[in-house]
Amino acid sequence: MGDSMVRFGIIGVAKIAKKISRAIALAPNATLFAIGSRSIEKASNFAFDNGLSSEVKIYGSYEVVLDDPDVDVVYIPLPTSLHLRWAVLAAEKKKHVLIEKPVALSVVELDMILEACKVNGVQFMDGTMWMHSPRTAKMKEFLCDAKMFGQLKSVHSIYTFEVDSSFLANDIRTKPDLDGFGALGDIGWYCIRAILFAADFKLPKKVIAFPNPVLNESGVILSCGCSLFWDDGKLATFYCSFLEYMTQNMTVIGTNGTLHLTDFGIPYTEKELRFYTNSKYGFIEHVASSKPLPNIHIIPTDLPQEAHMVMEFSHLVKQIKENGSKPEEKWPTMSKKTQLVLDAVKASLDRGSEVVEVGQM
Amino acid sequence: MGDSMVRFGIIGVAKIAKKISRAIALAPNATLFAIGSRSIEKASNFAFDNGLSSEVKIYGSYEVVLDDPDVDVVYIPLPTSLHLRWAVLAAEKKKHVLIEKPVALSVVELDMILEACKVNGVQFMDGTMWMHSPRTAKMKEFLCDAKMFGQLKSVHSIYTFEVDSSFLANDIRTKPDLDGFGALGDIGWYCIRAILFAADFKLPKKVIAFPNPVLNESGVILSCGCSLFWDDGKLATFYCSFLEYMTQNMTVIGTNGTLHLTDFGIPYTEKELRFYTNSKYGFIEHVASSKPLPNIHIIPTDLPQEAHMVMEFSHLVKQIKENGSKPEEKWPTMSKKTQLVLDAVKASLDRGSEVVEVGQM
């Protein structure tokens, strides 16, 4: 735990916090400094279950984590309905904010969070881990290749996994008062992000949800889909569901080539990531390929994508702390664009698949 | 050319006829007997260009092919607007009918063709080649596996290829008087068939086209998509386009597993076909797999899928000719169900993405 380490505090012991505490341990520039839950007991259990170092501070409330002057960053895996309160409070306490998705219940709430971060000069980033994978950077290279890929025409994403009856009965993602977006906010978020990523973060103009989403008895979305349209003719579709076997497809089609993978959210393996391309201009150098099968791009990496996320966030925090840099605008902008589309899709679903214009930046 | 060979006549020398003449040459139970075009010269050129045997009869009209008593089967690759006339006439001349897709301009026309085939006791089959691939049978095995795959939840298909300016200006698939379905009839047909195949040929109840299809100046579809719904909650989506790089995705999601391939229409290679599955019950015996990557199913085959189609068709024709069997109902039924969905999608597109009920059998 050198001085140059960025010190993380975690508020809330959701399952995802386990993944992030491991990522913090793996990231060379970050350290887990404190963990807070609504009771000391829950926090202690989490520390014990995850084999945390005895140096990690255990707190029985979220506030104490925010009040600890040695905490640089607060990671917030709380239910979405609590994000506004705790993210704003964290920013006001000058903590940098790493927060789980969906970031907020609406773009209005998100704007309040982002404003608090801006006013207090802290970095904001949402927990979309796959954005930080070295594979994602390589995919972007292909999508930016005017020859191999050409102009973007359409993007299609599917993200499903099958939950069990306990999840359906108890998980926060099925509770309207905790996380009203359900599957749309949890995994539809990834689809929307994949679409925006492929579209170089140009927002679609309008969306129209597929009719007949599956809702639970409280009206929370369990399955839904949507088509999205840009003014220049680009189109995207996505489909997400809590009721179907694990599928994580991203297909991006250009005029000259196609990019494809079936594990974009959580890769099949941590250390050897793959994606597939086809192109009318044939093969890319340094890519294993077997004509006429697709090009297979293999990206070795020493760290899982969530550790890359923690590293990137910690790097930005250090730039701010040590060099007086401004927070990086790119990450809050991505979150806001994703939330703008999310809100439009939700509105279309709520209005029986009406066409809804996407709010613009 | 033994007596037991089924003798094919081809009427029309469309590009696809080249593929089928090769398939007939490869199929052990079929022989190309005659080729007819609107002029002797065109038919001769086709024979020369494709190195056809000098024994193949060259005719300067379609009628002469139909009138040749030695022709058993007529393969019809003509523009869709001519199908009704020539398929009915072929059936009336007691020729078995193998016909390109889309089969007809509407299910009303298709019913007239099927009725003519029924009355005249001839076999009917459309030219959806991939249905006859040995890979398709293996995929069906997986989809029927109640444990590995479970219950079908959703199907997603994409079929695109990018045409050039000459195609856009001249191809029959862009002419409203020849083939009014455009990309929907040409490649959307494959998507619809993939969806029906995965749904065990249970027809969806209703469809709603994506808004904003791309049409050419004559109103012919160049890009479009649709969502499809069954009463039991199953959902499907497809997207097809003449304006995007070659993509042929089929993703079928069940409660316990997923099937996936990116070359379902025309396989990457003729002799080693692949598809991919994931399942919560792990691996299928006799399948090359590398945990936790998807199972890779490799199906070797000696013949391309179009030769399998010609073999299957010829087999049925021989059963009828030699054993007095009835024509196999399965193939016309598949064609009709595909056309019923096609008509509903076209109606939804024409009505600005209204919900349209699918006609039932």
XYZ file of C-alpha atoms in Angstrom:
722
model
C 0.000 0.000 0.000
C 2.374 2.645 -1.224
C 1.573 6.353 -1.043
C 0.868 6.368 -4.733
C -1.979 3.902 -4.419
C -5.502 5.224 -4.929
C -7.581 4.270 -1.879
C -11.030 2.809 -2.516
C -13.969 2.698 -0.177
C -16.907 0.465 -1.035
C -20.391 1.308 0.230
C -22.708 -1.670 0.084
C -21.880 -5.351 -0.097
C -23.805 -6.386 -3.201
C -22.489 -9.446 -5.031
C -20.799 -7.219 -7.578
C -18.712 -5.667 -4.769
C -16.868 -8.969 -4.511
C -15.765 -8.719 -8.122
C -14.627 -5.136 -7.651
C -12.738 -5.836 -4.435
C -10.798 -8.514 -6.327
C -10.228 -6.052 -9.191
C -8.907 -3.457 -6.757
C -6.514 -6.083 -5.371
C -5.302 -6.891 -8.889
C -4.916 -3.304 -10.080
C -1.345 -2.119 -9.389
C -2.345 1.486 -8.667
C -5.326 0.874 -6.335
C -5.930 -0.448 -2.874
C -9.078 -1.307 -0.953
C -9.037 0.971 2.076
C -12.503 0.683 3.612
C -15.737 -1.217 3.306
C -19.036 0.030 4.693
C -22.372 -1.644 5.072
C -25.552 -0.869 6.981
C -24.144 -2.916 9.869
C -20.655 -3.741 11.080
C -21.626 -7.397 10.969
C -22.506 -7.388 7.279
C -19.313 -5.509 6.464
C -17.224 -7.917 8.555
C -18.823 -10.919 6.922
C -18.031 -9.496 3.512
C -14.401 -8.904 4.536
C -14.130 -12.422 5.914
C -15.872 -14.107 2.974
C -13.591 -12.356 0.527
C -10.374 -12.817 2.481
C -9.767 -9.067 2.709
C -6.602 -7.873 4.440
C -7.017 -6.986 8.105
C -5.814 -3.511 7.171
C -9.084 -2.819 5.348
C -11.278 -0.640 7.560
C -14.691 -2.089 8.373
C -17.478 0.430 8.834
C -21.083 -0.041 9.967
C -22.513 2.752 7.801
C -22.015 4.322 4.396
C -21.530 7.805 5.908
C -18.404 6.808 7.813
C -16.761 5.663 4.595
C -17.546 9.021 3.006
C -16.222 10.851 6.068
C -12.901 8.997 6.138
C -10.350 11.539 4.877
C -8.079 8.758 3.601
C -10.646 7.400 1.138
C -10.056 8.776 -2.380
C -12.713 6.888 -4.323
C -16.126 5.562 -3.399
C -17.429 2.595 -5.328
C -21.238 2.507 -5.178
C -22.922 -0.832 -5.937
C -26.170 0.174 -4.208
C -29.640 -0.221 -5.746
C -30.285 2.398 -8.423
C -32.886 4.198 -6.345
C -30.161 5.069 -3.801
C -27.637 6.366 -6.334
C -28.758 9.982 -6.344
C -28.419 10.381 -2.585
C -25.135 8.583 -2.140
C -23.340 9.658 -5.290
C -24.129 13.312 -4.639
C -23.062 12.978 -1.007
C -19.831 11.241 -2.041
C -19.036 14.033 -4.501
C -19.767 16.660 -1.866
C -17.289 14.870 0.397
C -14.766 15.197 -2.470
C -14.717 11.502 -3.170
C -14.292 10.340 -6.759
C -17.294 8.267 -7.804
C -17.239 4.838 -9.439
C -20.854 3.713 -9.640
C -22.753 0.671 -10.869
C -25.174 0.762 -13.758
C -27.883 1.689 -14.381
C -26.504 4.918 -13.028
C -29.763 6.657 -12.197
C -33.537 6.326 -12.384
C -33.583 9.030 -15.069
C -31.310 11.435 -16.856
C -32.657 14.196 -14.581
C -31.210 12.364 -11.571
C -28.014 11.609 -13.450
C -27.579 15.282 -14.276
C -27.758 16.072 -10.556
C -25.054 13.491 -9.857
C -22.849 14.730 -12.679
C -23.308 18.331 -11.598
C -22.250 17.437 -8.040
C -19.146 15.703 -9.414
C -18.320 18.656 -11.633
C -18.769 21.274 -8.914
C -16.589 19.249 -6.552
C -13.937 18.459 -9.144
C -14.186 14.675 -8.770
C -13.971 12.013 -11.435
C -17.154 10.134 -12.366
C -17.306 6.748 -14.069
C -19.939 4.051 -14.324
C -19.158 0.356 -13.861
C -19.463 -0.819 -17.456
C -16.467 -3.103 -17.166
C -16.197 -4.375 -20.733
C -15.520 -0.844 -21.965
C -12.091 -1.129 -20.312
C -11.070 -4.460 -21.777
C -8.053 -4.352 -24.110
C -10.325 -6.231 -26.527
C -12.640 -3.231 -26.703
C -9.777 -1.018 -27.869
C -8.889 -3.545 -30.579
C -12.515 -3.720 -31.705
C -12.569 0.061 -31.962
C -9.511 -0.099 -34.234
C -11.385 -2.391 -36.597
C -14.546 -0.250 -36.515
C -12.459 2.865 -37.294
C -10.803 1.194 -40.280
C -12.393 2.917 -43.255
C -11.213 0.202 -45.615
C -11.718 -3.053 -43.695
C -14.973 -2.040 -42.011
C -16.177 0.940 -44.058
C -19.171 2.957 -42.939
C -21.305 1.722 -40.058
C -24.748 0.532 -41.197
C -26.287 -1.401 -38.310
C -25.614 -2.775 -34.826
C -27.396 -5.692 -33.190
C -26.956 -6.723 -29.593
C -28.486 -9.429 -27.441
C -27.881 -9.866 -23.727
C -29.780 -12.518 -21.843
C -29.331 -14.718 -18.826
C -31.698 -16.977 -17.037
C -32.330 -16.167 -13.417
C -33.735 -18.562 -10.858
C -36.899 -18.232 -8.787
C -34.980 -16.757 -5.854
C -33.675 -13.951 -8.100
C -37.182 -13.335 -9.443
C -38.553 -13.144 -5.906
C -35.768 -11.273 -4.124
C -33.195 -9.582 -6.342
C -33.159 -5.800 -6.282
C -33.318 -5.838 -10.058
C -36.910 -7.081 -9.854
C -38.121 -4.496 -7.310
C -39.831 -1.369 -8.648
C -38.798 0.729 -5.641
C -35.133 -0.286 -5.929
C -34.342 -0.649 -9.604
C -37.311 0.134 -11.796
C -35.527 -0.608 -15.070
C -35.195 -4.363 -14.378
C -33.497 -6.262 -17.194
C -33.397 -3.108 -19.311
C -31.237 -1.296 -16.757
C -29.096 -4.258 -15.867
C -28.253 -5.887 -19.206
C -30.100 -3.679 -21.694
C -27.629 -1.062 -20.437
C -24.811 -3.155 -21.907
C -26.632 -3.500 -25.226
C -27.229 0.252 -25.420
C -23.603 0.900 -24.549
C -22.487 -1.568 -27.228
C -24.644 0.241 -29.763
C -23.301 3.661 -28.767
C -19.747 2.313 -28.760
C -20.188 1.024 -32.316
C -21.822 4.293 -33.382
C -18.863 6.292 -32.054
C -21.213 7.657 -29.366
C -23.445 9.463 -31.822
C -26.882 9.348 -30.248
C -29.761 7.783 -32.180
C -32.579 10.157 -33.045
C -35.470 7.937 -32.039
C -36.324 4.560 -30.604
C -39.299 2.257 -30.813
C -39.537 -0.587 -28.327
C -40.680 -4.015 -29.408
C -44.254 -4.572 -28.253
C -45.114 -7.092 -25.539
C -42.239 -6.735 -23.079
C -42.384 -9.310 -20.292
C -43.025 -7.637 -16.920
C -43.268 -9.137 -13.466
C -46.336 -8.613 -11.294
C -44.863 -5.321 -10.050
C -44.381 -4.067 -13.592
C -40.597 -4.475 -13.635
C -39.133 -5.434 -17.018
C -37.927 -9.034 -17.318
C -37.556 -9.084 -21.141
C -37.685 -6.346 -23.722
C -36.188 -5.158 -26.970
C -35.976 -2.078 -29.126
C -35.038 -0.713 -32.520
C -33.066 2.538 -32.708
C -32.691 4.951 -35.611
C -30.276 7.663 -36.640
C -31.065 10.409 -39.131
C -28.467 9.130 -41.571
C -30.182 5.751 -41.927
C -28.134 3.795 -39.398
C -30.184 1.321 -37.406
C -29.655 -0.736 -34.274
C -31.603 -3.398 -32.455
C -31.223 -4.933 -29.052
C -32.934 -7.540 -26.966
C -32.422 -8.322 -23.296
C -33.997 -10.839 -20.978
C -33.687 -12.359 -17.519
C -35.597 -15.411 -18.769
C -33.291 -16.942 -21.387
C -29.974 -18.723 -21.327
C -26.791 -16.610 -21.162
C -26.186 -14.933 -24.507
C -24.036 -11.846 -25.083
C -23.968 -11.054 -28.769
C -22.693 -7.958 -30.453
C -22.801 -7.765 -34.247
C -21.676 -4.597 -36.005
C -22.161 -4.368 -39.755
C -20.447 -1.877 -42.021
C -20.305 -1.429 -45.756
C -17.079 -3.444 -46.069
C -16.974 -5.682 -43.043
C -18.604 -7.144 -39.974
C -17.503 -7.484 -36.354
C -18.928 -10.194 -34.206
C -18.578 -11.682 -30.757
C -20.758 -13.715 -28.403
C -19.216 -12.787 -25.054
C -18.940 -9.010 -25.156
C -20.115 -8.383 -21.590
C -18.273 -11.048 -19.641
C -15.633 -12.816 -21.724
C -15.513 -16.613 -21.834
C -11.987 -16.481 -20.467
C -10.223 -13.704 -18.599
C -6.828 -13.973 -20.224
C -7.404 -14.676 -23.890
C -10.116 -12.543 -25.373
C -11.470 -13.047 -28.858
C -13.577 -11.364 -31.435
C -14.319 -12.140 -35.053
C -14.350 -10.058 -38.182
C -15.133 -10.525 -41.829
C -14.128 -8.054 -44.468
C -14.300 -7.870 -48.199
C -10.728 -6.707 -48.068
C -9.653 -9.968 -46.508
C -7.265 -10.298 -43.655
C -5.724 -8.024 -41.151
C -2.043 -8.480 -40.436
C -1.113 -10.151 -37.175
C -4.463 -11.840 -36.930
C -4.892 -15.605 -36.910
C -7.136 -16.395 -39.825
C -8.145 -19.357 -41.873
C -9.683 -18.330 -45.161
C -12.560 -18.265 -45.801
C -13.564 -18.529 -42.152
C -13.746 -15.264 -40.221
C -10.629 -13.575 -38.941
C -10.106 -14.507 -35.313
C -8.575 -11.735 -33.250
C -6.938 -13.011 -30.075
C -6.030 -10.455 -27.425
C -3.970 -11.746 -24.519
C -4.258 -9.848 -21.273
C -2.858 -10.341 -17.784
C -5.748 -8.745 -15.942
C -9.528 -9.138 -16.053
C -11.502 -6.264 -17.539
C -12.749 -5.051 -14.148
C -9.135 -4.606 -13.021
C -8.485 -2.579 -16.183
C -11.451 -0.433 -15.189
C -10.102 0.130 -11.686
C -6.658 0.924 -13.137
C -8.057 3.444 -15.600
C -10.167 5.108 -12.933
C -7.267 5.198 -10.475
C -5.007 6.653 -13.142
C -7.446 9.521 -13.689
C -7.799 10.082 -9.948
C -4.034 10.264 -9.566
C -3.793 12.774 -12.391
C -6.295 14.954 -10.542
C -4.753 14.479 -7.093
C -1.097 14.729 -8.032
C -1.057 16.878 -11.169
C -4.134 19.023 -10.691
C -5.691 17.695 -13.889
C -9.353 18.200 -14.681
C -11.646 15.174 -14.454
C -11.923 13.292 -17.752
C -15.217 14.308 -19.426
C -15.386 11.236 -21.636
C -16.725 8.879 -18.950
C -19.606 10.959 -17.580
C -20.544 11.810 -21.182
C -20.797 8.097 -22.052
C -22.942 7.485 -18.982
C -25.255 10.326 -19.862
C -25.687 9.211 -23.465
C -26.438 5.684 -22.330
C -28.982 6.985 -19.828
C -30.611 9.212 -22.469
C -31.212 6.165 -24.667
C -32.297 4.072 -21.680
C -34.881 6.688 -20.720
C -36.198 6.852 -24.288
C -36.530 3.054 -24.502
C -38.328 2.972 -21.144
C -40.686 5.711 -22.330
C -41.436 3.792 -25.531
C -42.140 0.647 -23.512
C -44.377 2.574 -21.110
C -46.309 4.084 -24.021
C -47.029 0.809 -25.800
C -44.171 0.989 -28.301
C -44.659 4.551 -29.415
C -41.832 6.197 -31.304
C -39.846 8.256 -28.772
C -37.256 10.900 -29.598
C -33.986 10.494 -27.741
C -33.011 13.488 -25.622
C -29.861 15.079 -27.020
C -26.782 16.375 -25.200
C -27.273 -41.299 -67.078
C -28.792 -44.519 -65.820
C -32.521 -45.144 -66.002
C -32.816 -44.482 -62.327
C -31.588 -40.910 -62.654
C -34.149 -38.151 -62.152
C -34.041 -35.864 -65.187
C -34.029 -32.118 -64.572
C -35.040 -29.368 -66.931
C -34.115 -25.790 -66.064
C -36.201 -22.910 -67.363
C -34.343 -19.615 -67.242
C -30.638 -18.977 -67.021
C -30.437 -16.789 -63.912
C -27.132 -16.829 -62.061
C -28.553 -19.231 -59.499
C -29.170 -21.774 -62.300
C -25.399 -22.213 -62.532
C -25.245 -23.319 -58.906
C -28.114 -25.737 -59.396
C -26.714 -27.214 -62.602
C -23.519 -27.975 -60.670
C -25.593 -29.444 -57.820
C -27.461 -31.672 -60.272
C -24.114 -32.873 -61.624
C -22.936 -33.669 -58.090
C -26.116 -35.400 -56.926
C -25.828 -39.144 -57.592
C -29.533 -39.599 -58.370
C -30.094 -36.633 -60.713
C -29.063 -35.573 -64.163
C -29.463 -32.351 -66.095
C -31.530 -33.264 -69.130
C -32.582 -29.958 -70.690
C -32.069 -26.256 -70.375
C -34.468 -23.689 -71.812
C -34.201 -19.953 -72.204
C -36.120 -17.339 -74.134
C -33.670 -17.840 -77.005
C -31.549 -20.764 -78.192
C -28.556 -18.450 -78.084
C -28.935 -17.640 -74.387
C -29.443 -21.302 -73.534
C -26.405 -22.312 -75.624
C -24.264 -19.677 -73.985
C -25.286 -20.951 -70.554
C -24.426 -24.526 -71.575
C -21.062 -23.438 -72.941
C -20.214 -21.164 -70.002
C -20.979 -23.942 -67.535
C -19.313 -26.737 -69.494
C -22.526 -28.743 -69.739
C -22.408 -32.117 -71.464
C -23.353 -32.085 -75.137
C -26.122 -34.529 -74.237
C -28.015 -31.775 -72.394
C -30.844 -30.584 -74.629
C -30.806 -26.880 -75.456
C -34.207 -25.272 -75.952
C -35.162 -21.774 -77.104
C -38.290 -21.521 -74.963
C -39.578 -22.574 -71.574
C -42.582 -24.359 -73.092
C -40.449 -26.856 -74.987
C -38.793 -27.939 -71.740
C -42.215 -28.503 -70.176
C -43.360 -30.429 -73.247
C -40.371 -32.783 -73.292
C -41.767 -36.103 -72.031
C -38.324 -37.135 -70.731
C -38.078 -34.256 -68.259
C -39.163 -35.311 -64.744
C -38.444 -32.125 -62.797
C -38.525 -28.476 -63.726
C -36.303 -26.117 -61.799
C -37.694 -22.573 -61.969
C -35.251 -19.739 -61.183
C -37.415 -17.129 -62.957
C -38.400 -13.766 -61.438
C -41.085 -14.183 -58.773
C -43.743 -12.453 -60.881
C -43.463 -15.306 -63.413
C -43.710 -18.135 -60.870
C -47.488 -18.495 -60.883
C -47.681 -18.966 -64.625
C -44.740 -21.315 -65.064
C -45.100 -23.373 -61.909
C -48.772 -24.051 -62.587
C -48.026 -24.912 -66.219
C -45.183 -27.218 -65.153
C -47.480 -29.024 -62.706
C -50.152 -29.358 -65.372
C -47.538 -30.972 -67.614
C -46.894 -33.416 -64.736
C -43.463 -32.047 -64.001
C -42.272 -31.972 -60.400
C -41.523 -28.401 -59.357
C -38.332 -27.133 -57.691
C -38.689 -23.375 -57.497
C -36.626 -20.442 -56.267
C -37.661 -18.246 -53.380
C -39.567 -16.095 -52.769
C -42.009 -18.614 -54.156
C -44.854 -16.271 -55.028
C -46.008 -12.676 -54.864
C -48.538 -13.644 -52.188
C -49.907 -16.660 -50.399
C -52.937 -16.478 -52.713
C -50.671 -17.123 -55.686
C -48.759 -19.768 -53.784
C -52.009 -21.587 -52.991
C -52.754 -21.735 -56.726
C -49.330 -23.235 -57.391
C -49.649 -25.749 -54.552
C -53.156 -26.702 -55.670
C -51.883 -27.339 -59.208
C -49.117 -29.543 -57.817
C -51.547 -31.436 -55.616
C -54.107 -32.022 -58.366
C -51.374 -33.266 -60.683
C -49.634 -35.407 -58.062
C -46.258 -33.731 -58.422
C -43.729 -32.891 -55.717
C -43.226 -29.243 -54.789
C -40.173 -27.797 -53.056
C -38.693 -24.321 -52.814
C -34.979 -23.639 -53.240
C -34.039 -22.894 -49.621
C -30.784 -24.800 -49.885
C -29.539 -24.547 -46.311
C -32.543 -26.522 -45.091
C -30.948 -29.589 -46.728
C -27.487 -29.239 -45.232
C -26.457 -32.051 -42.881
C -25.606 -29.235 -40.475
C -29.267 -28.238 -40.318
C -30.219 -31.732 -39.148
C -27.565 -31.563 -36.432
C -28.795 -28.154 -35.326
C -32.308 -29.547 -35.077
C -31.022 -32.302 -32.782
C -29.644 -29.681 -30.414
C -32.832 -27.593 -30.531
C -34.901 -30.695 -29.760
C -32.751 -31.556 -26.749
C -34.984 -30.739 -23.790
C -32.031 -30.760 -21.408
C -29.211 -29.079 -23.314
C -31.377 -26.464 -25.034
C -34.591 -26.478 -23.012
C -37.606 -24.498 -24.166
C -37.268 -22.069 -27.054
C -37.495 -18.445 -25.925
C -36.278 -16.295 -28.814
C -34.731 -16.395 -32.278
C -32.705 -13.651 -33.924
C -31.559 -13.670 -37.508
C -29.634 -11.228 -39.657
C -28.964 -11.642 -43.367
C -27.243 -8.871 -45.249
C -25.015 -8.470 -48.244
C -23.821 -5.406 -50.036
C -24.784 -5.153 -53.675
C -23.088 -2.931 -56.224
C -24.573 -0.133 -58.308
C -25.175 -2.482 -61.238
C -27.295 -4.756 -59.014
C -29.218 -1.755 -57.690
C -29.894 -0.565 -61.241
C -30.528 -3.856 -63.014
C -31.127 -6.873 -60.792
C -34.609 -8.367 -60.897
C -34.669 -8.203 -57.095
C -34.878 -4.397 -57.341
C -37.719 -4.275 -59.903
C -41.265 -3.903 -58.587
C -42.779 -5.671 -61.605
C -40.451 -8.681 -61.283
C -39.848 -9.237 -57.600
C -41.727 -6.805 -55.423
C -40.378 -8.155 -52.128
C -36.784 -7.030 -52.804
C -34.396 -7.861 -49.963
C -37.297 -9.158 -47.857
C -38.120 -11.859 -50.397
C -34.554 -12.700 -51.272
C -32.753 -12.833 -47.910
C -35.521 -11.972 -45.445
C -36.975 -15.268 -46.704
C -33.981 -17.057 -45.200
C -34.387 -15.227 -41.889
C -38.078 -16.110 -41.717
C -37.284 -19.721 -42.564
C -34.597 -19.789 -39.863
C -37.111 -18.472 -37.352
C -39.750 -21.042 -38.358
C -37.138 -23.802 -38.343
C -36.152 -22.891 -34.784
C -39.811 -22.627 -33.742
C -40.505 -26.126 -35.069
C -42.641 -24.492 -37.774
C -45.182 -23.121 -35.346
C -46.388 -19.914 -36.948
C -46.071 -16.645 -35.022
C -49.346 -14.945 -34.201
C -48.402 -11.431 -35.193
C -45.594 -9.350 -36.619
C -44.603 -5.715 -36.422
C -42.055 -4.419 -38.893
C -39.320 -2.044 -37.794
C -40.162 1.468 -38.982
C -38.165 3.201 -41.690
C -37.372 0.417 -44.138
C -35.013 1.537 -46.913
C -36.775 1.468 -50.289
C -35.460 2.264 -53.736
C -37.101 4.888 -55.934
C -39.566 2.271 -57.198
C -40.567 1.343 -53.655
C -38.744 -1.992 -53.581
C -37.329 -2.975 -50.169
C -33.542 -2.711 -49.844
C -33.377 -3.014 -46.029
C -35.986 -3.938 -43.462
C -36.539 -5.774 -40.209
C -39.305 -7.127 -38.067
C -40.243 -8.509 -34.674
C -42.489 -11.572 -34.483
C -44.593 -12.830 -31.581
C -46.169 -16.104 -30.557
C -49.023 -16.422 -28.090
C -46.857 -18.310 -25.617
C -44.404 -15.420 -25.267
C -41.797 -16.580 -27.775
C -40.284 -13.740 -29.754
C -38.167 -13.455 -32.879
C -36.440 -10.642 -34.692
C -34.857 -10.433 -38.094
C -33.087 -7.855 -40.166
C -32.132 -8.042 -43.833
C -30.399 -5.637 -46.148
C -28.858 -5.352 -49.602
C -26.783 -2.412 -48.352
C -24.502 -3.932 -45.708
C -21.574 -6.307 -45.735
C -22.297 -10.066 -45.886
C -23.649 -11.260 -42.535
C -25.675 -14.420 -41.973
C -26.402 -14.775 -38.278
C -28.790 -17.126 -36.606
C -29.044 -17.085 -32.812
C -31.540 -19.333 -31.076
C -31.965 -18.951 -27.319
C -33.616 -21.484 -25.049
C -34.011 -21.757 -21.317
C -30.912 -23.971 -20.974
C -28.781 -23.236 -23.998
C -28.033 -21.167 -27.067
C -27.273 -22.073 -30.676
C -25.300 -19.719 -32.814
C -23.763 -19.486 -36.255
C -22.712 -16.717 -38.610
C -22.955 -18.503 -41.955
C -26.324 -20.211 -41.883
C -27.349 -19.373 -45.453
C -24.166 -20.074 -47.381
C -21.531 -21.814 -45.268
C -17.982 -20.472 -45.144
C -16.735 -23.785 -46.477
C -18.601 -26.491 -48.361
C -17.050 -29.515 -46.710
C -16.664 -28.687 -43.048
C -19.680 -27.009 -41.590
C -19.775 -25.545 -38.106
C -22.149 -24.231 -35.557
C -21.751 -23.231 -31.928
C -23.699 -23.992 -28.804
C -23.595 -23.069 -25.162
C -25.523 -24.936 -22.535
C -25.775 -24.826 -18.802
C -25.466 -28.584 -18.918
C -22.033 -28.328 -20.464
C -20.828 -30.403 -23.289
C -22.337 -32.708 -25.801
C -20.506 -35.953 -26.481
C -18.608 -36.211 -29.739
C -18.294 -32.473 -29.991
C -14.987 -30.651 -30.018
C -15.145 -28.248 -27.112
C -12.826 -26.147 -25.051
C -14.345 -25.109 -21.774
C -15.509 -22.450 -21.134
C -15.601 -21.448 -24.791
C -18.671 -22.535 -26.750
C -19.023 -26.075 -28.010
C -17.930 -26.197 -31.626
C -19.885 -28.688 -33.698
C -18.047 -29.714 -36.851
C -20.045 -31.553 -39.500
C -18.040 -32.969 -42.390
C -19.895 -33.451 -45.674
C -18.867 -34.557 -49.147
C -21.442 -32.515 -51.010
C -22.530 -28.881 -50.925
C -25.958 -28.168 -49.471
C -27.525 -27.495 -52.875
C -26.542 -31.009 -53.985
C -28.192 -32.370 -50.842
C -31.316 -30.457 -51.852
C -31.293 -31.926 -55.368
C -30.711 -35.403 -53.908
C -33.598 -35.076 -51.470
C -35.910 -33.769 -54.161
C -34.869 -36.485 -56.608
C -35.362 -39.113 -53.929
C -38.955 -37.968 -53.416
C -39.581 -37.871 -57.169
C -38.294 -41.423 -57.546
C -40.563 -42.594 -54.738
C -43.489 -41.117 -56.615
C -42.436 -42.377 -60.041
C -41.282 -45.837 -59.102
C -43.277 -46.682 -55.979
C -46.432 -44.681 -56.486
C -45.813 -42.697 -53.282
C -47.692 -39.526 -52.519
C -45.777 -36.248 -52.738
C -44.179 -35.262 -49.410
C -46.397 -32.599 -47.766
C -43.648 -31.273 -45.531
C -41.955 -29.148 -48.183
C -44.980 -27.283 -49.583
C -46.149 -26.738 -46.001
C -42.832 -25.081 -45.098
C -43.060 -22.880 -48.180
C -46.579 -21.827 -47.334
C -45.752 -20.981 -43.728
C -42.759 -18.940 -44.842
C -44.929 -17.100 -47.365
C -47.626 -16.439 -44.745
C -45.064 -14.707 -42.536
C -43.518 -12.911 -45.518
C -46.931 -11.543 -46.510
C -47.607 -10.370 -42.952
C -44.233 -8.607 -42.722
C -44.811 -6.932 -46.091
C -48.263 -5.792 -44.934
C -46.801 -4.354 -41.723
C -44.141 -2.515 -43.735
C -46.759 -1.199 -46.170
C -48.925 0.012 -43.276
C -46.188 1.956 -41.493
C -45.286 -0.742 -38.961
C -48.778 -1.648 -37.862
C -49.218 -4.877 -35.963
C -50.339 -7.518 -38.497
C -51.786 -10.914 -37.668
C -50.146 -13.795 -39.506
C -52.522 -15.848 -41.637
C -52.797 -19.364 -40.245
C -52.780 -22.702 -42.054
